[in-house]
PDB file of C-alpha atoms in Angstrom:
ATOM      1  CA  UNK A1156     -28.390  -6.428 -83.835  1.00 47.00           C
ATOM      2  CA  UNK A1157     -25.309  -4.258 -84.327  1.00 49.00           C
ATOM      3  CA  UNK A1158     -26.673  -1.915 -81.678  1.00 48.00           C
ATOM      4  CA  UNK A1159     -27.121  -4.792 -79.256  1.00 51.00           C
ATOM      5  CA  UNK A1160     -23.532  -5.996 -79.829  1.00 47.00           C
ATOM      6  CA  UNK A1161     -22.268  -2.442 -79.318  1.00 47.00           C
ATOM      7  CA  UNK A1162     -24.224  -2.196 -76.028  1.00 48.00           C
ATOM      8  CA  UNK A1163     -22.741  -5.489 -74.851  1.00 47.00           C
ATOM      9  CA  UNK A1164     -19.248  -4.202 -75.632  1.00 51.00           C
ATOM     10  CA  UNK A1165     -19.869  -1.146 -73.479  1.00 48.00           C
ATOM     11  CA  UNK A1166     -21.073  -3.261 -70.554  1.00 52.00           C
ATOM     12  CA  UNK A1167     -18.041  -5.580 -70.781  1.00 47.00           C
ATOM     13  CA  UNK A1168     -15.703  -2.596 -70.991  1.00 49.00           C
ATOM     14  CA  UNK A1169     -17.382  -1.039 -67.943  1.00 48.00           C
ATOM     15  CA  UNK A1170     -17.035  -4.255 -65.920  1.00 46.00           C
ATOM     16  CA  UNK A1171     -13.377  -4.579 -66.823  1.00 46.00           C
ATOM     17  CA  UNK A1172     -12.745  -0.993 -65.834  1.00 47.00           C
ATOM     18  CA  UNK A1173     -14.441  -1.599 -62.470  1.00 46.00           C
ATOM     19  CA  UNK A1174     -12.150  -4.552 -61.774  1.00 47.00           C
ATOM     20  CA  UNK A1175      -8.985  -2.686 -62.663  1.00 48.00           C
ATOM     21  CA  UNK A1176      -7.136  -1.659 -59.476  1.00 47.00           C
ATOM     22  CA  UNK A1177      -6.884   2.065 -59.017  1.00 49.00           C
ATOM     23  CA  UNK A1178      -3.490   3.567 -58.589  1.00 50.00           C
ATOM     24  CA  UNK A1179      -2.310   2.986 -54.979  1.00 50.00           C
ATOM     25  CA  UNK A1180      -1.570   6.051 -52.849  1.00 51.00           C
ATOM     26  CA  UNK A1181       2.087   6.804 -52.407  1.00 58.00           C
ATOM     27  CA  UNK A1182       3.316   5.165 -49.173  1.00 57.00           C
ATOM     28  CA  UNK A1183       5.144   7.277 -46.634  1.00 57.00           C
ATOM     29  CA  UNK A1184       8.831   6.492 -46.350  1.00 64.00           C
ATOM     30  CA  UNK A1185       9.539   3.790 -43.740  1.00 60.00           C
ATOM     31  CA  UNK A1186      10.658   5.065 -40.338  1.00 59.00           C
ATOM     32  CA  UNK A1187      13.664   3.441 -38.659  1.00 63.00           C
ATOM     33  CA  UNK A1188      12.730   0.966 -35.925  1.00 59.00           C
ATOM     34  CA  UNK A1189      13.426   2.195 -32.363  1.00 56.00           C
ATOM     35  CA  UNK A1190      15.459  -0.622 -30.835  1.00 62.00           C
ATOM     36  CA  UNK A1191      16.439   1.274 -27.677  1.00 60.00           C
ATOM     37  CA  UNK A1192      15.476  -0.529 -24.468  1.00 60.00           C
ATOM     38  CA  UNK A1193      12.336   1.009 -22.992  1.00 54.00           C
ATOM     39  CA  UNK A1194      12.296   1.367 -19.220  1.00 52.00           C
ATOM     40  CA  UNK A1195       8.857   1.666 -17.600  1.00 49.00           C
ATOM     41  CA  UNK A1196       8.517   4.349 -14.915  1.00 48.00           C
ATOM     42  CA  UNK A1197       9.054   2.977 -11.414  1.00 45.00           C
ATOM     43  CA  UNK A1198       7.674   4.561  -8.243  1.00 44.00           C
ATOM     44  CA  UNK A1199      10.426   5.417  -5.777  1.00 47.00           C
ATOM     45  CA  UNK A1200       9.350   4.138  -2.332  1.00 45.00           C
ATOM     46  CA  UNK A1201      11.948   6.412  -0.773  1.00 46.00           C
ATOM     47  CA  UNK A1202      10.418   9.539  -2.268  1.00 47.00           C
ATOM     48  CA  UNK A1203       8.626  11.767   0.263  1.00 49.00           C
ATOM     49  CA  UNK A1204       4.889  12.099   0.044  1.00 51.00           C
ATOM     50  CA  UNK A1205       4.004  15.011  -2.198  1.00 49.00           C
ATOM     51  CA  UNK A1206       1.759  17.757  -0.955  1.00 47.00           C
ATOM     52  CA  UNK A1207      -1.792  17.898  -2.240  1.00 49.00           C
ATOM     53  CA  UNK A1208      -5.012  15.979  -1.789  1.00 52.00           C
ATOM     54  CA  UNK A1209      -4.240  13.070  -4.096  1.00 57.00           C
ATOM     55  CA  UNK A1210      -1.064  11.045  -3.569  1.00 62.00           C
ATOM     56  CA  UNK A1211       1.017  10.313  -6.631  1.00 71.00           C
ATOM     57  CA  UNK A1212       1.964   6.758  -7.620  1.00 73.00           C
ATOM     58  CA  UNK A1213       5.326   7.123  -5.881  1.00 72.00           C
ATOM     59  CA  UNK A1214       3.540   8.238  -2.712  1.00 80.00           C
ATOM     60  CA  UNK A1215       1.186   5.244  -2.791  1.00 84.00           C
ATOM     61  CA  UNK A1216       4.155   2.900  -3.185  1.00 86.00           C
ATOM     62  CA  UNK A1217       6.039   4.602  -0.354  1.00 87.00           C
ATOM     63  CA  UNK A1218       3.041   4.390   1.993  1.00 89.00           C
ATOM     64  CA  UNK A1219       2.417   0.721   1.153  1.00 90.00           C
ATOM     65  CA  UNK A1220       6.091  -0.064   1.785  1.00 91.00           C
ATOM     66  CA  UNK A1221       5.782   1.234   5.372  1.00 94.00           C
ATOM     67  CA  UNK A1222       3.684  -1.821   6.319  1.00 93.00           C
ATOM     68  CA  UNK A1223       5.110  -4.387   3.890  1.00 91.00           C
ATOM     69  CA  UNK A1224       7.455  -6.223   6.248  1.00 95.00           C
ATOM     70  CA  UNK A1225       9.884  -5.848   9.145  1.00 97.00           C
ATOM     71  CA  UNK A1226      12.972  -4.880   7.178  1.00 97.00           C
ATOM     72  CA  UNK A1227      16.262  -4.338   9.059  1.00 97.00           C
ATOM     73  CA  UNK A1228      17.509  -2.268   6.107  1.00 96.00           C
ATOM     74  CA  UNK A1229      14.784   0.388   6.325  1.00 96.00           C
ATOM     75  CA  UNK A1230      15.391   3.771   7.944  1.00 97.00           C
ATOM     76  CA  UNK A1231      12.636   4.385  10.521  1.00 97.00           C
ATOM     77  CA  UNK A1232      13.417   8.106  10.693  1.00 97.00           C
ATOM     78  CA  UNK A1233      12.764   8.503   6.956  1.00 96.00           C
ATOM     79  CA  UNK A1234       9.751   6.175   7.188  1.00 96.00           C
ATOM     80  CA  UNK A1235       8.254   8.244   9.998  1.00 97.00           C
ATOM     81  CA  UNK A1236       8.696  11.423   7.946  1.00 96.00           C
ATOM     82  CA  UNK A1237       6.732   9.753   5.122  1.00 95.00           C
ATOM     83  CA  UNK A1238       4.096   8.504   7.586  1.00 97.00           C
ATOM     84  CA  UNK A1239       3.669  11.976   9.133  1.00 97.00           C
ATOM     85  CA  UNK A1240       3.251  13.630   5.737  1.00 95.00           C
ATOM     86  CA  UNK A1241       0.592  11.076   4.754  1.00 95.00           C
ATOM     87  CA  UNK A1242      -1.170  11.272   8.147  1.00 96.00           C
ATOM     88  CA  UNK A1243      -1.370  15.067   7.915  1.00 95.00           C
ATOM     89  CA  UNK A1244      -2.600  14.889   4.315  1.00 93.00           C
ATOM     90  CA  UNK A1245      -5.291  12.315   5.072  1.00 94.00           C
ATOM     91  CA  UNK A1246      -6.327  13.215   8.644  1.00 95.00           C
ATOM     92  CA  UNK A1247      -5.105   9.916  10.115  1.00 96.00           C
ATOM     93  CA  UNK A1248      -3.005   8.864  13.062  1.00 98.00           C
ATOM     94  CA  UNK A1249       0.128   6.738  12.904  1.00 98.00           C
ATOM     95  CA  UNK A1250       0.677   3.303  14.432  1.00 98.00           C
ATOM     96  CA  UNK A1251       4.258   2.118  14.865  1.00 98.00           C
ATOM     97  CA  UNK A1252       4.179  -1.677  14.788  1.00 98.00           C
ATOM     98  CA  UNK A1253       7.472  -2.791  16.375  1.00 98.00           C
ATOM     99  CA  UNK A1254       8.573  -6.364  15.787  1.00 98.00           C
ATOM    100  CA  UNK A1255      10.514  -8.608  13.461  1.00 98.00           C
ATOM    101  CA  UNK A1256      10.231 -11.333  10.883  1.00 97.00           C
ATOM    102  CA  UNK A1257      11.388 -13.743  13.620  1.00 97.00           C
ATOM    103  CA  UNK A1258       8.300 -12.924  15.751  1.00 97.00           C
ATOM    104  CA  UNK A1259       5.441 -15.437  15.428  1.00 97.00           C
ATOM    105  CA  UNK A1260       2.974 -13.130  17.206  1.00 97.00           C
ATOM    106  CA  UNK A1261       3.831 -10.371  14.702  1.00 97.00           C
ATOM    107  CA  UNK A1262       2.818 -12.669  11.852  1.00 97.00           C
ATOM    108  CA  UNK A1263      -0.311 -13.690  13.751  1.00 97.00           C
ATOM    109  CA  UNK A1264      -1.293 -10.023  14.065  1.00 97.00           C
ATOM    110  CA  UNK A1265      -0.740  -9.418  10.354  1.00 97.00           C
ATOM    111  CA  UNK A1266      -2.866 -12.458   9.478  1.00 96.00           C
ATOM    112  CA  UNK A1267      -5.531 -11.421  11.998  1.00 97.00           C
ATOM    113  CA  UNK A1268      -5.870  -7.914  10.513  1.00 97.00           C
ATOM    114  CA  UNK A1269      -5.650  -9.004   6.885  1.00 96.00           C
ATOM    115  CA  UNK A1270      -8.171 -11.789   7.480  1.00 96.00           C
ATOM    116  CA  UNK A1271     -10.847  -9.498   8.947  1.00 97.00           C
ATOM    117  CA  UNK A1272     -12.245  -7.140   6.310  1.00 97.00           C
ATOM    118  CA  UNK A1273     -13.908  -4.810   8.830  1.00 97.00           C
ATOM    119  CA  UNK A1274     -10.796  -4.380  10.980  1.00 97.00           C
ATOM    120  CA  UNK A1275      -8.568  -4.025   7.919  1.00 96.00           C
ATOM    121  CA  UNK A1276     -10.846  -1.363   6.416  1.00 96.00           C
ATOM    122  CA  UNK A1277     -10.985   0.499   9.735  1.00 97.00           C
ATOM    123  CA  UNK A1278      -7.193   0.408  10.007  1.00 97.00           C
ATOM    124  CA  UNK A1279      -6.716   1.697   6.461  1.00 95.00           C
ATOM    125  CA  UNK A1280      -9.306   4.457   6.926  1.00 95.00           C
ATOM    126  CA  UNK A1281      -7.894   5.722  10.218  1.00 97.00           C
ATOM    127  CA  UNK A1282      -4.201   4.899  10.522  1.00 97.00           C
ATOM    128  CA  UNK A1283      -0.928   5.022   8.644  1.00 97.00           C
ATOM    129  CA  UNK A1284       0.521   1.690   9.792  1.00 97.00           C
ATOM    130  CA  UNK A1285       4.323   1.610   9.906  1.00 98.00           C
ATOM    131  CA  UNK A1286       6.447  -1.409  10.756  1.00 98.00           C
ATOM    132  CA  UNK A1287       9.657  -0.803  12.744  1.00 98.00           C
ATOM    133  CA  UNK A1288      12.151  -3.643  12.700  1.00 98.00           C
ATOM    134  CA  UNK A1289      13.612  -5.019  15.913  1.00 98.00           C
ATOM    135  CA  UNK A1290      15.986  -7.929  15.355  1.00 97.00           C
ATOM    136  CA  UNK A1291      19.559  -9.093  15.879  1.00 96.00           C
ATOM    137  CA  UNK A1292      20.416  -7.519  12.525  1.00 95.00           C
ATOM    138  CA  UNK A1293      19.077  -4.115  13.538  1.00 97.00           C
ATOM    139  CA  UNK A1294      17.465  -3.201  16.850  1.00 97.00           C
ATOM    140  CA  UNK A1295      16.840   0.400  15.727  1.00 98.00           C
ATOM    141  CA  UNK A1296      17.889   1.338  19.263  1.00 97.00           C
ATOM    142  CA  UNK A1297      18.453   5.040  18.568  1.00 98.00           C
ATOM    143  CA  UNK A1298      15.009   5.439  16.998  1.00 98.00           C
ATOM    144  CA  UNK A1299      13.151   3.413  19.653  1.00 98.00           C
ATOM    145  CA  UNK A1300      14.944   5.207  22.526  1.00 98.00           C
ATOM    146  CA  UNK A1301      12.501   8.127  22.143  1.00 97.00           C
ATOM    147  CA  UNK A1302       9.566   5.873  23.114  1.00 98.00           C
ATOM    148  CA  UNK A1303       8.632   4.035  26.337  1.00 97.00           C
ATOM    149  CA  UNK A1304      10.249   0.681  27.066  1.00 96.00           C
ATOM    150  CA  UNK A1305       8.809  -2.325  25.244  1.00 97.00           C
ATOM    151  CA  UNK A1306       7.807  -5.458  27.197  1.00 94.00           C
ATOM    152  CA  UNK A1307       7.256  -7.793  24.274  1.00 96.00           C
ATOM    153  CA  UNK A1308       6.679  -7.994  20.550  1.00 97.00           C
ATOM    154  CA  UNK A1309       4.800  -6.918  18.595  1.00 98.00           C
ATOM    155  CA  UNK A1310       4.354  -3.588  20.363  1.00 98.00           C
ATOM    156  CA  UNK A1311       2.191  -0.733  19.088  1.00 98.00           C
ATOM    157  CA  UNK A1312       2.790   2.990  19.552  1.00 98.00           C
ATOM    158  CA  UNK A1313      -0.003   5.347  18.511  1.00 98.00           C
ATOM    159  CA  UNK A1314       1.201   8.753  17.321  1.00 98.00           C
ATOM    160  CA  UNK A1315      -0.642  11.872  16.293  1.00 97.00           C
ATOM    161  CA  UNK A1316      -0.175  13.064  12.721  1.00 97.00           C
ATOM    162  CA  UNK A1317       2.724  15.291  13.827  1.00 97.00           C
ATOM    163  CA  UNK A1318       4.539  12.357  15.471  1.00 97.00           C
ATOM    164  CA  UNK A1319       3.532  13.092  19.072  1.00 98.00           C
ATOM    165  CA  UNK A1320       3.203   9.901  21.142  1.00 98.00           C
ATOM    166  CA  UNK A1321      -0.391   9.347  22.281  1.00 98.00           C
ATOM    167  CA  UNK A1322      -0.373   5.751  23.553  1.00 98.00           C
ATOM    168  CA  UNK A1323       1.898   2.755  24.113  1.00 98.00           C
ATOM    169  CA  UNK A1324       0.073  -0.571  23.698  1.00 98.00           C
ATOM    170  CA  UNK A1325       1.370  -3.884  25.049  1.00 97.00           C
ATOM    171  CA  UNK A1326      -0.260  -6.316  22.634  1.00 97.00           C
ATOM    172  CA  UNK A1327      -0.383  -9.098  25.222  1.00 96.00           C
ATOM    173  CA  UNK A1328      -3.481  -7.272  26.518  1.00 97.00           C
ATOM    174  CA  UNK A1329      -5.130  -7.746  23.115  1.00 98.00           C
ATOM    175  CA  UNK A1330      -4.527 -11.487  22.855  1.00 97.00           C
ATOM    176  CA  UNK A1331      -7.274 -14.095  22.971  1.00 96.00           C
ATOM    177  CA  UNK A1332      -8.088 -15.532  26.393  1.00 94.00           C
ATOM    178  CA  UNK A1333      -6.438 -18.731  27.568  1.00 92.00           C
ATOM    179  CA  UNK A1334      -8.278 -21.750  26.231  1.00 93.00           C
ATOM    180  CA  UNK A1335      -9.039 -19.907  22.965  1.00 93.00           C
ATOM    181  CA  UNK A1336      -7.054 -20.520  19.769  1.00 92.00           C
ATOM    182  CA  UNK A1337      -3.737 -18.637  19.741  1.00 94.00           C
ATOM    183  CA  UNK A1338      -4.275 -15.164  18.329  1.00 96.00           C
ATOM    184  CA  UNK A1339      -5.957 -11.861  19.117  1.00 98.00           C
ATOM    185  CA  UNK A1340      -9.305 -11.076  20.689  1.00 97.00           C
ATOM    186  CA  UNK A1341     -11.378  -9.296  18.049  1.00 97.00           C
ATOM    187  CA  UNK A1342     -13.461  -7.241  20.497  1.00 97.00           C
ATOM    188  CA  UNK A1343     -10.439  -5.957  22.423  1.00 97.00           C
ATOM    189  CA  UNK A1344      -8.371  -5.301  19.318  1.00 98.00           C
ATOM    190  CA  UNK A1345     -11.164  -3.401  17.582  1.00 97.00           C
ATOM    191  CA  UNK A1346     -11.854  -1.398  20.762  1.00 97.00           C
ATOM    192  CA  UNK A1347      -8.178  -0.395  20.909  1.00 98.00           C
ATOM    193  CA  UNK A1348      -8.311   0.830  17.312  1.00 98.00           C
ATOM    194  CA  UNK A1349     -11.561   2.743  17.835  1.00 97.00           C
ATOM    195  CA  UNK A1350     -10.245   4.353  21.023  1.00 97.00           C
ATOM    196  CA  UNK A1351      -7.172   5.712  19.254  1.00 97.00           C
ATOM    197  CA  UNK A1352      -8.534   6.584  15.828  1.00 97.00           C
ATOM    198  CA  UNK A1353      -8.328  10.249  14.952  1.00 90.00           C
ATOM    199  CA  UNK A1354     -11.579  12.082  15.736  1.00 87.00           C
ATOM    200  CA  UNK A1355     -13.222  12.926  12.429  1.00 71.00           C
ATOM    201  CA  UNK A1356     -14.620  16.346  11.704  1.00 44.00           C
ATOM    202  CA  UNK A1357     -18.470  16.310  11.551  1.00 40.00           C
TER     203      UNK A1357
END
């Protein structure tokens, strides 16, 4: 009986020991909180395209900005330098899309291209598309003086990757026939793009 009571005491003592918290590890001293304002990195659209096979984030932003909108504040000379660097890197040609935010046909062309996945993909695979503003705010006369006269807007100039003029396209010839909804003729527009795409190496 005494032995049984002694055994019970050992079991109770063991259970109590198991429930006793072990000594906690020493915590590292608290570090001061960094309250400085954190600024995320921002791609500089004005930065030139870097050399190499893969464009950096800044390059991607700069290339996208070329076709974002007709902006009277943009410098077409700097934009063309960016477009040429990207065209040479990627084996594409350049299209100068001359127009303005005031131009309804310019917006129709943007909607036409963006709304047709096949044409949009072909454009992106074969051309660096660069908008050049022409408006009362900025006619970009000095820049456009190096190209043939423009009959109407939008107007497209196709350039080789080094900036050499290959073709001047009056977009009235690409419009839908009379009696059709206002816009562009898909067959003619796609034919124009295929005719002037850079020949790909086999």
